[in-house]
Coordinates of C-alpha atoms in Angstrom, one line a residue:
Chain A
X21 CA -18.1 13.3 31.5
X22 CA -16.1 10.6 33.4
X23 CA -14.5 7.7 31.5
X24 CA -13.5 4.5 33.3
X25 CA -10.4 3.0 31.7
X26 CA -10.3 -0.7 32.7
X27 CA -7.5 -2.2 30.8
X28 CA -5.9 -5.5 31.9
X29 CA -2.8 -6.8 30.1
X30 CA -2.2 -3.7 28.0
X31 CA -0.3 -0.9 29.7
X32 CA -3.0 1.1 31.5
X33 CA -0.8 4.1 32.1
X34 CA 0.0 4.6 28.4
X35 CA -3.7 4.6 27.7
X36 CA -4.4 6.9 30.7
X37 CA -1.8 9.5 29.5
X38 CA -3.2 9.3 25.9
X39 CA -6.7 10.0 27.2
X40 CA -5.6 12.8 29.5
X41 CA -3.7 14.5 26.8
X42 CA -6.4 14.2 24.2
X43 CA -9.4 15.0 26.5
X44 CA -8.1 17.3 29.3
X45 CA -11.6 18.3 30.3
X46 CA -12.7 14.8 31.0
X47 CA -12.0 12.9 34.2
X48 CA -10.4 9.5 33.5
X49 CA -10.4 6.8 36.2
X50 CA -8.5 3.5 36.3
X51 CA -10.9 2.3 39.0
X52 CA -14.4 3.3 39.9
X53 CA -14.6 5.4 43.1
X54 CA -17.1 2.9 44.4
X55 CA -19.0 -0.1 43.1
X56 CA -21.9 2.2 42.2
X57 CA -19.8 5.2 41.1
X58 CA -22.4 7.6 39.6
X59 CA -19.8 9.8 37.8
X60 CA -18.9 7.1 35.2
X61 CA -20.7 7.5 31.9
X62 CA -18.3 5.6 29.6
X63 CA -16.1 2.5 30.0
X64 CA -13.1 1.8 27.8
X65 CA -12.1 -1.7 28.4
X66 CA -9.8 -4.7 27.7
X67 CA -10.6 -7.8 29.8
X68 CA -12.4 -5.8 32.5
X69 CA -12.7 -7.6 35.8
X70 CA -15.9 -9.6 36.1
X71 CA -18.8 -7.4 37.3
X72 CA -16.9 -4.2 37.5
X73 CA -19.4 -2.5 35.2
X74 CA -22.5 -4.0 36.7
X75 CA -23.3 -1.5 39.4
X76 CA -22.6 1.8 37.5
X77 CA -26.0 3.5 37.3
X78 CA -25.1 6.1 34.7
X79 CA -23.0 4.0 32.3
X80 CA -24.0 4.8 28.7
X81 CA -21.7 2.8 26.5
X82 CA -18.7 0.4 26.5
X83 CA -15.8 0.7 24.1
X84 CA -13.3 -2.1 23.2
X85 CA -9.7 -1.1 22.6
X86 CA -9.1 -4.3 20.5
X87 CA -10.8 -5.6 17.4
X88 CA -12.5 -8.5 19.2
X89 CA -15.1 -8.1 21.9
X90 CA -15.1 -11.6 23.4
X91 CA -13.0 -10.2 26.3
X92 CA -16.0 -8.0 27.1
X93 CA -18.8 -10.4 26.5
X94 CA -17.5 -13.1 28.8
X95 CA -18.4 -10.9 31.8
X96 CA -21.6 -12.6 33.1
X97 CA -22.7 -9.5 34.8
X98 CA -22.4 -7.1 31.8
X99 CA -24.9 -4.3 32.0
X100 CA -27.3 -3.8 29.1
X101 CA -25.7 -0.8 27.4
X102 CA -24.3 -0.5 23.8
X103 CA -20.9 -1.9 23.1
X104 CA -18.8 -0.5 20.3
X105 CA -15.9 -2.3 18.6
X106 CA -12.9 -0.3 17.5
X107 CA -12.5 0.0 13.7
X108 CA -9.3 1.8 12.9
X109 CA -7.1 2.1 9.9
X110 CA -4.1 1.8 12.3
X111 CA -5.4 -1.6 13.7
X112 CA -6.3 -2.9 10.2
X113 CA -2.9 -1.9 8.8
X114 CA -1.0 -3.7 11.6
X115 CA -3.1 -6.8 11.2
X116 CA -2.6 -6.8 7.4
X117 CA 1.2 -6.3 7.9
X118 CA 1.2 -9.5 10.0
X119 CA -1.0 -11.4 7.5
X120 CA 1.1 -10.3 4.5
X121 CA 4.3 -11.0 6.4
X122 CA 3.3 -14.5 7.3
X123 CA 1.8 -15.3 3.9
X124 CA 5.0 -14.2 2.2
X125 CA 7.2 -16.0 4.6
X126 CA 5.4 -19.3 3.9
X127 CA 5.0 -18.6 0.2
X128 CA 8.7 -17.7 -0.3
X129 CA 9.7 -20.7 1.8
X130 CA 11.4 -18.8 4.7
X131 CA 11.5 -21.8 6.9
X132 CA 13.1 -24.0 4.3
X133 CA 15.7 -21.3 3.5
X134 CA 16.5 -20.8 7.2
X135 CA 17.1 -24.5 7.5
X136 CA 19.3 -24.5 4.4
X137 CA 21.2 -21.6 5.7
X138 CA 21.9 -23.4 9.1
X139 CA 23.2 -26.3 7.0
X140 CA 25.3 -24.1 4.7
X141 CA 23.3 -25.3 1.7
X142 CA 23.1 -23.2 -1.5
X143 CA 20.0 -24.5 -3.2
X144 CA 17.3 -22.5 -5.1
X145 CA 13.8 -23.9 -4.6
X146 CA 11.1 -23.8 -7.2
X147 CA 9.1 -20.6 -6.7
X148 CA 5.6 -20.4 -8.1
X149 CA 4.2 -17.0 -9.1
X150 CA 1.8 -15.3 -6.6
X151 CA -0.9 -15.6 -9.2
X152 CA -0.6 -19.4 -9.0
X153 CA -1.4 -19.4 -5.2
X154 CA -4.8 -18.9 -3.5
X155 CA -5.0 -17.4 -0.1
X156 CA -8.3 -18.2 1.7
X157 CA -9.4 -15.8 4.3
X158 CA -11.9 -16.9 7.0
X159 CA -13.6 -13.7 8.3
X160 CA -14.5 -10.9 5.9
X161 CA -14.9 -8.1 8.4
X162 CA -12.8 -4.9 8.4
X163 CA -9.6 -6.9 9.0
X164 CA -10.2 -9.6 6.5
X165 CA -11.1 -7.2 3.7
X166 CA -8.1 -5.0 4.3
X167 CA -5.8 -8.1 4.3
X168 CA -7.4 -9.3 1.1
X169 CA -6.8 -6.0 -0.7
X170 CA -3.2 -5.9 0.3
X171 CA -2.6 -9.6 -0.8
X172 CA -4.4 -8.9 -4.0
X173 CA -2.0 -6.0 -4.7
X174 CA 0.8 -8.5 -4.5
X175 CA -0.8 -10.7 -7.1
X176 CA -2.3 -13.6 -5.0
X177 CA -5.7 -15.1 -5.8
X178 CA -8.2 -14.6 -3.0
X179 CA -11.1 -16.7 -1.7
X180 CA -13.0 -15.7 1.4
X181 CA -15.5 -17.3 3.8
X182 CA -17.9 -15.7 6.3
X183 CA -20.9 -16.7 8.3
X184 CA -23.3 -14.7 6.2
X185 CA -23.1 -13.7 2.5
X186 CA -20.6 -10.9 1.8
X187 CA -19.4 -9.4 -1.4
X188 CA -15.8 -8.2 -1.5
X189 CA -14.0 -6.9 -4.5
X190 CA -11.4 -9.2 -6.0
X191 CA -12.4 -12.0 -3.6
X192 CA -14.4 -15.1 -4.5
X193 CA -16.6 -15.3 -1.5
X194 CA -18.3 -18.3 0.1
X195 CA -20.5 -18.3 3.2
X196 CA -22.1 -20.5 5.8
X197 CA -21.7 -24.2 6.5
X198 CA -22.7 -25.0 2.9
X199 CA -19.9 -22.9 1.4
X200 CA -17.1 -24.1 3.7
X201 CA -16.1 -27.2 1.6
X202 CA -15.8 -25.3 -1.6
X203 CA -13.8 -22.5 0.1
X204 CA -11.4 -25.0 1.8
X205 CA -11.0 -26.9 -1.5
X206 CA -9.5 -23.9 -3.2
X207 CA -7.3 -22.7 -0.4
X208 CA -3.5 -23.0 -0.5
X209 CA -2.8 -20.7 2.4
X210 CA -5.5 -20.4 5.1
X211 CA -5.7 -17.1 7.0
X212 CA -8.1 -17.0 9.9
X213 CA -9.4 -13.7 11.2
X214 CA -12.8 -14.9 12.6
X215 CA -14.3 -13.6 15.8
X216 CA -14.8 -16.2 18.6
X217 CA -18.4 -17.1 19.1
X218 CA -20.2 -20.4 20.0
X219 CA -20.4 -21.1 16.3
X220 CA -16.6 -20.6 15.6
X221 CA -15.1 -22.1 18.8
X222 CA -12.9 -25.0 17.8
X223 CA -13.6 -24.6 14.1
X224 CA -10.0 -25.2 13.2
X225 CA -10.0 -28.9 13.8
X226 CA -8.9 -32.1 12.1
X227 CA -12.1 -32.2 10.0
X228 CA -11.4 -28.7 8.6
X229 CA -7.7 -29.4 7.9
X230 CA -8.5 -32.6 6.0
X231 CA -10.7 -30.6 3.6
X232 CA -7.9 -28.2 2.6
X233 CA -6.2 -28.7 -0.8
X234 CA -3.7 -31.4 -0.2
X235 CA -1.3 -30.5 -2.9
X236 CA -0.5 -26.8 -3.2
X237 CA 2.0 -25.0 -5.4
X238 CA 4.3 -24.4 -2.4
X239 CA 4.2 -28.0 -1.3
X240 CA 1.3 -28.3 1.2
X241 CA -1.3 -26.3 3.0
X242 CA -0.5 -23.6 5.5
X243 CA -2.5 -22.3 8.4
X244 CA -2.2 -18.7 9.8
X245 CA -4.4 -17.9 12.8
X246 CA -4.5 -14.3 14.0
X247 CA -8.1 -14.4 15.2
X248 CA -8.5 -16.0 18.6
X249 CA -6.9 -19.0 20.2
X250 CA -10.3 -20.5 21.0
X251 CA -10.9 -21.0 17.2
X252 CA -8.2 -23.7 17.1
X253 CA -7.8 -27.2 18.5
X254 CA -4.0 -27.3 19.2
X255 CA -3.8 -31.1 19.4
X256 CA -5.4 -31.3 15.9
X257 CA -2.9 -28.8 14.6
X258 CA 0.1 -30.8 15.9
X259 CA -1.4 -34.0 14.5
X260 CA -2.0 -32.4 11.1
X261 CA 1.6 -31.2 11.0
X262 CA 3.0 -34.6 11.9
X263 CA 0.7 -36.3 9.3
X264 CA 1.6 -33.7 6.6
X265 CA -2.0 -32.6 6.4
X266 CA -0.6 -29.1 7.2
X267 CA 2.8 -28.2 5.9
X268 CA 3.5 -25.1 8.1
X269 CA 1.6 -23.0 10.6
X270 CA 1.9 -19.4 12.0
X271 CA 0.0 -18.8 15.2
X272 CA -0.4 -15.5 17.0
X273 CA -3.2 -16.7 19.3
X274 CA -3.5 -19.8 21.5
X275 CA -6.1 -21.8 23.5
X276 CA -4.3 -20.6 26.7
X277 CA -2.3 -17.3 26.7
X278 CA 0.5 -16.9 27.5
X279 CA 1.2 -20.2 25.7
X280 CA 2.2 -22.6 28.5
X281 CA 5.9 -23.6 28.6
X282 CA 4.8 -27.3 28.2
X283 CA 3.2 -26.7 24.8
X284 CA 4.9 -28.6 21.9
X285 CA 4.1 -25.7 19.7
X286 CA 7.1 -23.8 21.0
X287 CA 9.6 -26.3 19.7
X288 CA 7.9 -27.5 16.5
X289 CA 10.1 -26.8 13.5
X290 CA 7.2 -25.9 11.3
X291 CA 5.3 -23.7 13.7
X292 CA 6.0 -20.0 14.0
X293 CA 4.8 -18.5 17.4
X294 CA 4.2 -14.8 18.2
X295 CA 2.8 -13.7 21.6
X296 CA -0.6 -12.3 20.5
X297 CA 1.3 -9.4 18.8
X298 CA -0.2 -9.4 15.3
X299 CA -1.9 -6.1 15.7
X300 CA -1.2 -4.2 18.9
X301 CA -3.5 -1.4 19.9
X302 CA -1.7 2.0 19.7
X303 CA -3.2 4.5 22.1
X304 CA -2.1 7.4 20.0
X305 CA -4.1 6.1 17.0
X306 CA -7.1 4.7 18.9
X307 CA -7.9 7.2 21.6
X308 CA -8.9 10.0 19.2
X309 CA -11.4 7.5 17.5
X310 CA -13.0 6.5 20.9
X311 CA -13.2 10.2 22.0
X312 CA -14.7 11.0 18.6
X313 CA -17.4 8.4 19.2
X314 CA -18.1 9.8 22.6
X315 CA -18.3 13.4 21.4
X316 CA -20.6 12.4 18.6
X317 CA -22.8 10.4 20.9
X318 CA -23.1 13.5 23.2
X319 CA -24.2 15.6 20.2
X320 CA -27.0 13.1 19.8
X321 CA -25.5 11.1 16.9
X322 CA -25.7 7.3 16.9
X323 CA -22.7 5.1 18.0
X324 CA -20.9 3.3 15.2
X325 CA -19.6 -0.2 15.0
X326 CA -22.0 -1.6 17.6
X327 CA -21.8 -5.1 18.7
X328 CA -24.7 -7.6 18.3
X329 CA -24.5 -9.5 21.6
X330 CA -26.6 -12.4 20.3
X331 CA -24.2 -12.8 17.3
X332 CA -21.2 -12.3 19.5
X333 CA -19.4 -9.7 17.5
Chain B
X29 CA 15.2 -17.1 -37.9
X30 CA 17.5 -19.0 -35.6
X31 CA 17.9 -18.2 -31.9
X32 CA 20.9 -19.2 -29.9
X33 CA 20.0 -20.0 -26.3
X34 CA 23.1 -19.8 -24.2
X35 CA 22.0 -20.2 -20.7
X36 CA 24.5 -21.1 -17.9
X37 CA 23.3 -21.9 -14.4
X38 CA 19.6 -21.7 -15.2
X39 CA 18.0 -24.9 -16.6
X40 CA 18.6 -24.7 -20.4
X41 CA 16.1 -27.4 -21.3
X42 CA 13.2 -25.6 -19.6
X43 CA 14.0 -22.6 -21.6
X44 CA 14.5 -24.6 -24.8
X45 CA 11.1 -26.3 -24.4
X46 CA 9.4 -22.9 -23.7
X47 CA 10.9 -21.4 -26.8
X48 CA 10.1 -24.5 -29.0
X49 CA 6.5 -24.4 -27.8
X50 CA 6.0 -20.7 -28.3
X51 CA 7.9 -20.4 -31.6
X52 CA 7.6 -23.7 -33.4
X53 CA 8.7 -22.2 -36.7
X54 CA 12.0 -21.0 -35.4
X55 CA 15.1 -23.0 -34.9
X56 CA 16.5 -22.9 -31.4
X57 CA 20.1 -23.9 -30.7
X58 CA 21.8 -24.5 -27.4
X59 CA 25.2 -24.3 -29.1
X60 CA 26.2 -22.7 -32.4
X61 CA 26.8 -25.2 -35.2
X62 CA 30.2 -23.6 -35.7
X63 CA 32.2 -20.7 -34.3
X64 CA 31.0 -18.6 -37.3
X65 CA 27.4 -20.1 -37.6
X66 CA 25.7 -17.9 -40.1
X67 CA 22.2 -19.1 -39.2
X68 CA 22.1 -17.4 -35.8
X69 CA 20.4 -14.0 -35.8
X70 CA 19.5 -13.6 -32.1
X71 CA 21.1 -14.7 -28.9
X72 CA 19.2 -15.2 -25.6
X73 CA 21.7 -15.5 -22.9
X74 CA 22.6 -15.9 -19.2
X75 CA 26.3 -15.9 -18.5
X76 CA 27.3 -16.9 -22.1
X77 CA 30.7 -18.5 -22.5
X78 CA 33.4 -15.9 -23.2
X79 CA 33.6 -15.2 -26.9
X80 CA 30.8 -17.5 -28.0
X81 CA 29.0 -14.6 -29.8
X82 CA 32.1 -13.0 -31.3
X83 CA 32.2 -14.9 -34.6
X84 CA 28.6 -15.0 -35.5
X85 CA 28.4 -12.9 -38.7
X86 CA 24.6 -12.4 -38.8
X87 CA 23.9 -11.8 -35.1
X88 CA 21.4 -8.9 -34.8
X89 CA 20.6 -8.6 -31.1
X90 CA 21.3 -10.1 -27.7
X91 CA 18.6 -10.6 -25.1
X92 CA 19.1 -11.1 -21.3
X93 CA 16.8 -13.4 -19.4
X94 CA 17.5 -11.7 -16.1
X95 CA 17.1 -8.1 -15.0
X96 CA 20.8 -7.4 -14.9
X97 CA 23.2 -7.5 -17.9
X98 CA 26.5 -7.5 -16.1
X99 CA 26.7 -11.3 -16.9
X100 CA 26.6 -10.3 -20.7
X101 CA 28.9 -7.3 -20.5
X102 CA 31.8 -9.1 -18.8
X103 CA 32.5 -10.9 -22.1
X104 CA 35.5 -9.1 -23.5
X105 CA 34.8 -10.3 -27.0
X106 CA 31.2 -9.2 -27.1
X107 CA 30.1 -8.2 -30.7
X108 CA 28.8 -4.7 -31.3
X109 CA 25.0 -5.5 -31.6
X110 CA 22.1 -4.1 -29.5
X111 CA 21.6 -5.7 -26.1
X112 CA 18.1 -5.7 -24.6
X113 CA 17.3 -6.1 -20.9
X114 CA 14.2 -8.1 -19.9
X115 CA 11.4 -5.9 -18.3
X116 CA 8.6 -8.1 -17.2
X117 CA 5.8 -7.7 -14.7
X118 CA 6.5 -11.3 -13.6
X119 CA 10.1 -10.5 -12.8
X120 CA 9.2 -7.2 -11.0
X121 CA 6.5 -8.9 -9.0
X122 CA 8.8 -11.6 -7.8
X123 CA 11.4 -9.1 -6.8
X124 CA 8.9 -7.0 -5.0
X125 CA 7.6 -10.1 -3.1
X126 CA 11.2 -10.6 -1.9
X127 CA 11.6 -7.0 -0.9
X128 CA 8.2 -6.7 0.9
X129 CA 8.9 -10.1 2.6
X130 CA 12.3 -9.1 3.9
X131 CA 11.2 -5.6 4.9
X132 CA 8.3 -7.0 6.8
X133 CA 10.4 -9.7 8.4
X134 CA 12.8 -7.1 9.8
X135 CA 10.2 -4.5 10.6
X136 CA 8.0 -7.0 12.5
X137 CA 11.1 -8.5 14.2
X138 CA 10.9 -12.0 12.8
X139 CA 14.4 -12.7 14.0
X140 CA 13.8 -11.6 17.5
X141 CA 10.5 -13.6 17.7
X142 CA 12.2 -16.7 16.3
X143 CA 14.8 -16.5 19.0
X144 CA 12.1 -15.9 21.7
X145 CA 10.3 -18.9 20.4
X146 CA 13.4 -21.1 20.6
X147 CA 13.8 -19.9 24.3
X148 CA 10.0 -20.5 25.0
X149 CA 9.7 -16.8 25.8
X150 CA 6.3 -15.0 25.6
X151 CA 7.1 -11.4 25.3
X152 CA 5.5 -8.8 23.1
X153 CA 7.9 -6.3 21.6
X154 CA 7.1 -2.6 20.9
X155 CA 5.9 -2.4 17.3
X156 CA 6.0 1.0 15.5
X157 CA 3.5 1.7 12.8
X158 CA 4.7 1.4 9.2
X159 CA 4.2 5.1 8.8
X160 CA 6.9 5.7 11.4
X161 CA 9.5 3.7 9.3
X162 CA 11.3 4.9 6.2
X163 CA 12.5 2.4 3.6
X164 CA 15.3 3.7 1.4
X165 CA 15.6 2.2 -2.0
X166 CA 18.9 2.5 -3.9
X167 CA 18.0 2.0 -7.6
X168 CA 14.8 3.5 -9.0
X169 CA 14.5 1.4 -12.2
X170 CA 11.6 -0.9 -13.0
X171 CA 12.3 -3.1 -9.9
X172 CA 12.9 -0.2 -7.5
X173 CA 9.7 1.6 -8.5
X174 CA 7.6 -1.5 -8.3
X175 CA 8.9 -2.3 -4.8
X176 CA 8.3 1.3 -3.7
X177 CA 4.7 1.2 -4.8
X178 CA 4.0 -2.0 -3.0
X179 CA 5.7 -0.8 0.2
X180 CA 3.8 2.5 0.0
X181 CA 0.6 0.5 -0.1
X182 CA 1.5 -1.0 3.2
X183 CA 2.0 2.4 4.7
X184 CA 5.8 2.8 4.8
X185 CA 7.5 6.1 4.0
X186 CA 9.8 5.9 1.0
X187 CA 13.0 7.6 0.0
X188 CA 14.9 6.7 -3.1
X189 CA 18.4 7.2 -4.6
X190 CA 19.6 6.8 -8.1
X191 CA 22.6 7.9 -10.1
X192 CA 20.6 10.4 -12.2
X193 CA 17.6 12.5 -11.1
X194 CA 14.3 10.6 -11.2
X195 CA 10.8 11.4 -10.1
X196 CA 8.8 8.6 -8.6
X197 CA 5.3 9.1 -7.1
X198 CA 5.2 8.7 -3.3
X199 CA 9.0 8.5 -3.1
X200 CA 11.2 11.3 -1.9
X201 CA 14.0 11.0 -4.4
X202 CA 17.7 11.9 -4.1
X203 CA 20.4 11.4 -6.7
X204 CA 24.1 11.4 -7.4
X205 CA 27.0 11.6 -5.0
X206 CA 25.6 14.8 -3.6
X207 CA 22.3 13.3 -2.6
X208 CA 23.6 10.2 -1.0
X209 CA 24.2 11.5 2.5
X210 CA 20.7 13.0 2.8
X211 CA 19.2 9.7 1.5
X212 CA 21.1 7.6 3.9
X213 CA 20.4 9.9 6.8
X214 CA 16.6 9.3 6.4
X215 CA 16.8 5.5 5.9
X216 CA 15.7 3.0 8.5
X217 CA 15.7 0.0 6.2
X218 CA 18.0 0.1 3.2
X219 CA 16.9 -1.9 0.1
X220 CA 19.5 -2.2 -2.7
X221 CA 18.4 -2.9 -6.3
X222 CA 21.2 -1.2 -8.1
X223 CA 22.9 -2.5 -11.3
X224 CA 26.6 -3.4 -10.9
X225 CA 28.8 -0.9 -12.8
X226 CA 32.3 0.6 -12.2
X227 CA 30.5 3.3 -10.2
X228 CA 28.5 1.0 -7.9
X229 CA 31.0 -1.8 -7.3
X230 CA 31.7 -2.0 -3.6
X231 CA 29.3 0.9 -2.8
X232 CA 28.0 -1.0 0.3
X233 CA 31.0 -0.4 2.5
X234 CA 31.8 0.8 6.0
X235 CA 31.6 4.4 5.0
X236 CA 28.1 4.0 3.6
X237 CA 26.8 2.0 6.6
X238 CA 28.1 4.7 9.0
X239 CA 26.0 7.3 7.3
X240 CA 22.7 5.4 7.8
X241 CA 20.4 6.6 10.7
X242 CA 21.9 5.1 13.8
X243 CA 18.7 4.9 15.9
X244 CA 15.6 3.7 14.1
X245 CA 12.1 2.9 15.3
X246 CA 12.8 -0.9 15.1
X247 CA 16.1 -0.6 16.9
X248 CA 18.8 -0.2 14.3
X249 CA 19.5 0.0 10.6
X250 CA 18.8 -2.9 8.3
X251 CA 20.4 -3.8 4.9
X252 CA 18.6 -5.8 2.2
X253 CA 20.7 -6.5 -0.9
X254 CA 18.9 -8.1 -3.9
X255 CA 20.9 -6.3 -6.6
X256 CA 24.3 -7.9 -7.2
X257 CA 26.9 -9.3 -4.8
X258 CA 29.6 -7.0 -6.3
X259 CA 27.8 -4.0 -4.7
X260 CA 28.7 -5.2 -1.2
X261 CA 31.9 -5.5 0.8
X262 CA 31.2 -8.5 2.9
X263 CA 33.9 -7.9 5.5
X264 CA 32.4 -4.5 6.0
X265 CA 28.9 -6.0 6.5
X266 CA 30.2 -8.4 9.1
X267 CA 32.1 -5.6 10.9
X268 CA 29.0 -3.3 10.9
X269 CA 26.9 -6.1 12.3
X270 CA 29.4 -6.8 15.1
X271 CA 29.7 -3.1 15.9
X272 CA 25.9 -2.6 15.8
X273 CA 26.2 -0.2 12.9
X274 CA 23.8 -2.6 11.2
X275 CA 21.2 -4.4 13.2
X276 CA 20.2 -7.1 10.7
X277 CA 20.9 -8.0 7.1
X278 CA 19.2 -10.0 4.3
X279 CA 21.4 -10.9 1.4
X280 CA 20.3 -12.7 -1.8
X281 CA 23.5 -11.9 -3.7
X282 CA 27.2 -12.4 -2.8
X283 CA 30.7 -11.4 -3.8
X284 CA 31.2 -15.1 -4.8
X285 CA 28.3 -17.3 -5.8
X286 CA 27.5 -19.9 -4.6
X287 CA 28.5 -18.4 -1.2
X288 CA 31.6 -20.3 -0.1
X289 CA 31.1 -22.7 2.8
X290 CA 33.8 -20.8 4.7
X291 CA 31.8 -17.5 4.7
X292 CA 30.8 -16.4 8.2
X293 CA 27.6 -15.0 6.7
X294 CA 26.1 -18.5 6.7
X295 CA 26.2 -18.8 10.5
X296 CA 25.7 -15.1 11.6
X297 CA 22.5 -15.0 13.7
X298 CA 21.5 -11.6 12.2
X299 CA 22.1 -12.5 8.6
X300 CA 19.4 -14.1 6.4
X301 CA 20.9 -15.8 3.3
X302 CA 19.0 -16.8 0.1
X303 CA 20.8 -18.4 -2.9
X304 CA 20.3 -15.6 -5.5
X305 CA 16.6 -16.6 -5.5
X306 CA 14.9 -13.2 -5.0
X307 CA 13.4 -13.1 -8.5
X308 CA 13.8 -16.2 -10.6
X309 CA 13.2 -16.0 -14.3
X310 CA 10.2 -18.0 -15.3
X311 CA 10.4 -19.2 -18.9
X312 CA 6.6 -19.3 -19.3
X313 CA 6.4 -15.6 -18.4
X314 CA 9.6 -14.3 -20.1
X315 CA 9.8 -16.2 -23.4
X316 CA 6.7 -14.6 -24.9
X317 CA 8.2 -11.1 -24.1
X318 CA 11.5 -12.0 -25.8
X319 CA 9.8 -13.4 -28.9
X320 CA 7.5 -10.4 -29.0
X321 CA 10.7 -8.2 -29.1
X322 CA 12.1 -10.3 -32.0
X323 CA 8.8 -10.3 -33.9
X324 CA 8.5 -6.5 -33.6
X325 CA 12.2 -6.1 -34.6
X326 CA 11.6 -8.1 -37.7
X327 CA 8.6 -5.9 -38.6
X328 CA 11.0 -3.0 -38.5
X329 CA 10.1 -1.6 -35.0
X330 CA 12.8 -0.6 -32.6
X331 CA 14.0 -2.8 -29.8
X332 CA 12.9 -1.8 -26.4
X333 CA 14.8 -1.7 -23.1
X334 CA 18.2 -1.3 -24.8
X335 CA 21.3 -1.4 -22.7
X336 CA 23.7 1.6 -22.7
X337 CA 27.1 -0.2 -22.7
X338 CA 29.0 2.8 -21.5
X339 CA 26.6 3.2 -18.5
X340 CA 26.6 -0.5 -17.9
X341 CA 22.9 -1.1 -17.7

């Protein structure tokens, strides 16, 4: 019956109150009573301390409160129990908001108009129609598909790329190493929603940027990364910006978070920085989904959205 | 057969070429051959010179290349022929892009994050869900309804206001002077897409701003005006910003355009200025629609999207 809530970085007390309110009969702990606490059956985690789950003899499942699970899998002493991702309309909607916001801000030349405003310059820029612009989405999971649907509704053309073959309505989909060049060659605005795995670490490098379309209807290629900071090589992003291989960039995630004060990304006029805030996890929306999984599991139903540890997501 | 193309401000030659290409059998003039040129049957206009249409004996109809028609109606010597607005998916889509872009930029706190970035500050802000925020749209014509549908798809709640009663799916609609207070009292982000008429001129004033919700999930009320500059009282906007009656403002239109260099709107840190660029008129998309109207009219069919001169739109 007992749930361990091991949440680093998010506000643990908000999550504690949400669980206590939604599941008054369960015991919710922020710390195990002991290294081998036998009462704990479920762990709900974000960046749990290394090894904290390893001695719990009755642990049955681990739940992530974020879309990614890299923060769980980096624990070298992770016990061999099922891990479930969170799949929630609330989380997908927030991520799609961020993606649509950033795509529109680049597409509608927000940066250029803000600079014109600072200079007191009244000058209308050529504005292509959305149907003339292709957004390329890397990562066609729940988040990528939701973002694609919302961008499609605004009239953009969509291409997508994923590790394995996927079919997504209204998206021309490419997959695997063999499909990457064709995908990049069609992309005007690149949106990255990949999980971080040994295969994807550092994938956003100079080689990838050089394969993007060079001329685009809005002037040059744009990168938007809301996946994980480990996907990107920040020195390569800065080089690509300075060599006009990339026109503008929006980054919500970074190699090191918080982004160090010394990073040139903070001050670059064509980089937009947010503090890993693209899709925050709302306890009120997510706690009922996690409790629903636990209740179903206890009725003997299978857990949903299970992680494949070998694959890494 | 002859069409007069009287386009001030837009690029006349782009329109001329689009008409010549699409209607090679018609004669297209940028100026009448004389004040009483008998050849001209149709006028396609944007801010036509005062009186230029008044002497044309065979003029049958006037077509606007923008969504509004105030630029036509201000001509005091306008002949008594039908005037047709342009209603085009292309134009509606571009306006909705602007509206969704500005709503998301305010809702997702773009201004605050840009200031944080300039200060090198890593700080995640509380982010309400879209379903907790109500966008109020003034003006429920083609543009307002399209914007409402696209905002609804992103999860926002919608209220709307129009002069006369209208029913719009997924929008709680209010109308007339009697409905204005209730509409404003529910609105977190106010989007203005009204036509300019004697009734609406200066409607965005201190009294209206004071009736908006004072506390909103994103911190304070937001104004987005993409209708006409004459709707707004700019001194009242600046006062409302400085007294925190308005939190942030996006303006695409102004009392005087181009916005004078002396206007404090240029430099205000909570105002976003674009140069009447929310929805530019694309000749390639709009010329076929105007020619389609003319062809249908010549076959004896009625003109569509006719303007009521008394009403003003």
